[in-house]
Amino acid sequence: MSKLHLVFGGRVSDPRGVDFNDLDTIDVVGVFPDYASAEKAWRAAAQRTVDDAAMKYVVVHLHRLLEPDLLAPPKG
């Protein structure tokens, strides 16, 4: 399975968290096949809004959401 990563951002109520103010205005940067390309896109998007403390961009590991059993601790 590909290790897909989603990069998106928007205005947050607290820059230390991920509580986005308005989900209708989320900026979806894209879906990327690996972390390196997702990080590059994240850095570019974050740099464009560096002067706005209420804007935050994140990288989501979609592959972890698609196969949560891979994250489960071993039984035993």
CSV table of C-alpha atoms in Angstrom, one decimal:
chain,number,residue,atom,x,y,z
A,1,MET,CA,0.0,0.0,0.0
A,2,SER,CA,1.2,3.5,-0.7
A,3,LYS,CA,2.0,5.7,2.2
A,4,LEU,CA,-0.3,8.5,1.4
A,5,HIS,CA,-0.1,11.9,3.1
A,6,LEU,CA,-2.6,14.7,3.1
A,7,VAL,CA,-1.5,18.3,3.5
A,8,PHE,CA,-4.1,21.0,4.4
A,9,GLY,CA,-4.4,24.1,6.5
A,10,GLY,CA,-6.6,26.9,7.7
A,11,ARG,CA,-7.3,29.3,10.4
A,12,VAL,CA,-7.1,27.9,13.9
A,13,SER,CA,-8.4,29.3,17.2
A,14,ASP,CA,-5.2,28.4,19.0
A,15,PRO,CA,-1.9,27.9,17.1
A,16,ARG,CA,-0.9,25.2,19.5
A,17,GLY,CA,-3.8,23.0,18.5
A,18,VAL,CA,-5.7,21.9,15.4
A,19,ASP,CA,-9.2,23.3,16.1
A,20,PHE,CA,-9.9,24.8,12.7
A,21,ASN,CA,-12.3,27.8,12.8
A,22,ASP,CA,-14.1,27.3,9.5
A,23,LEU,CA,-14.0,24.0,7.7
A,24,ASP,CA,-15.5,25.5,4.6
A,25,THR,CA,-12.3,27.5,4.1
A,26,ILE,CA,-9.8,24.7,4.6
A,27,ASP,CA,-7.0,24.9,2.1
A,28,VAL,CA,-6.3,21.4,0.8
A,29,VAL,CA,-2.8,21.5,-0.6
A,30,GLY,CA,-2.9,17.9,-1.9
A,31,VAL,CA,-2.3,14.2,-1.4
A,32,PHE,CA,1.3,13.0,-1.7
A,33,PRO,CA,2.8,9.5,-2.1
A,34,ASP,CA,5.5,9.9,0.6
A,35,TYR,CA,6.4,12.0,3.6
A,36,ALA,CA,9.2,13.8,1.9
A,37,SER,CA,7.0,15.3,-0.8
A,38,ALA,CA,4.3,16.0,1.7
A,39,GLU,CA,6.8,17.8,3.9
A,40,LYS,CA,8.0,19.9,1.0
A,41,ALA,CA,4.4,21.0,0.2
A,42,TRP,CA,3.7,21.7,3.8
A,43,ARG,CA,6.8,23.9,4.2
A,44,ALA,CA,5.9,25.8,1.0
A,45,ALA,CA,2.3,26.4,2.2
A,46,ALA,CA,3.3,27.3,5.8
A,47,GLN,CA,6.0,29.7,4.4
A,48,ARG,CA,3.3,31.6,2.4
A,49,THR,CA,1.4,32.3,5.6
A,50,VAL,CA,4.3,32.7,8.0
A,51,ASP,CA,3.2,36.2,9.1
A,52,ASP,CA,-0.3,35.0,10.1
A,53,ALA,CA,-0.2,33.3,13.5
A,54,ALA,CA,-3.8,32.1,13.1
A,55,MET,CA,-2.9,30.0,10.0
A,56,LYS,CA,-1.7,26.5,10.4
A,57,TYR,CA,-0.8,23.7,7.9
A,58,VAL,CA,-0.6,20.0,8.9
A,59,VAL,CA,0.5,16.7,7.4
A,60,VAL,CA,-1.9,13.8,8.0
A,61,HIS,CA,-0.7,10.2,7.5
A,62,LEU,CA,-3.6,8.8,5.5
A,63,HIS,CA,-2.1,5.4,5.3
A,64,ARG,CA,-2.3,5.1,9.1
A,65,LEU,CA,-6.1,6.0,9.0
A,66,LEU,CA,-6.7,3.4,6.2
A,67,GLU,CA,-5.0,0.6,8.0
A,68,PRO,CA,-5.2,1.2,11.7
A,69,ASP,CA,-4.4,-2.4,12.6
A,70,LEU,CA,-0.8,-1.7,11.6
A,71,LEU,CA,-0.6,0.7,14.6
A,72,ALA,CA,-2.1,-1.7,17.1
A,73,PRO,CA,0.4,-3.0,19.7
A,74,PRO,CA,1.3,-6.6,19.4
A,75,LYS,CA,-0.8,-9.0,21.4
A,76,GLY,CA,0.7,-11.1,24.0
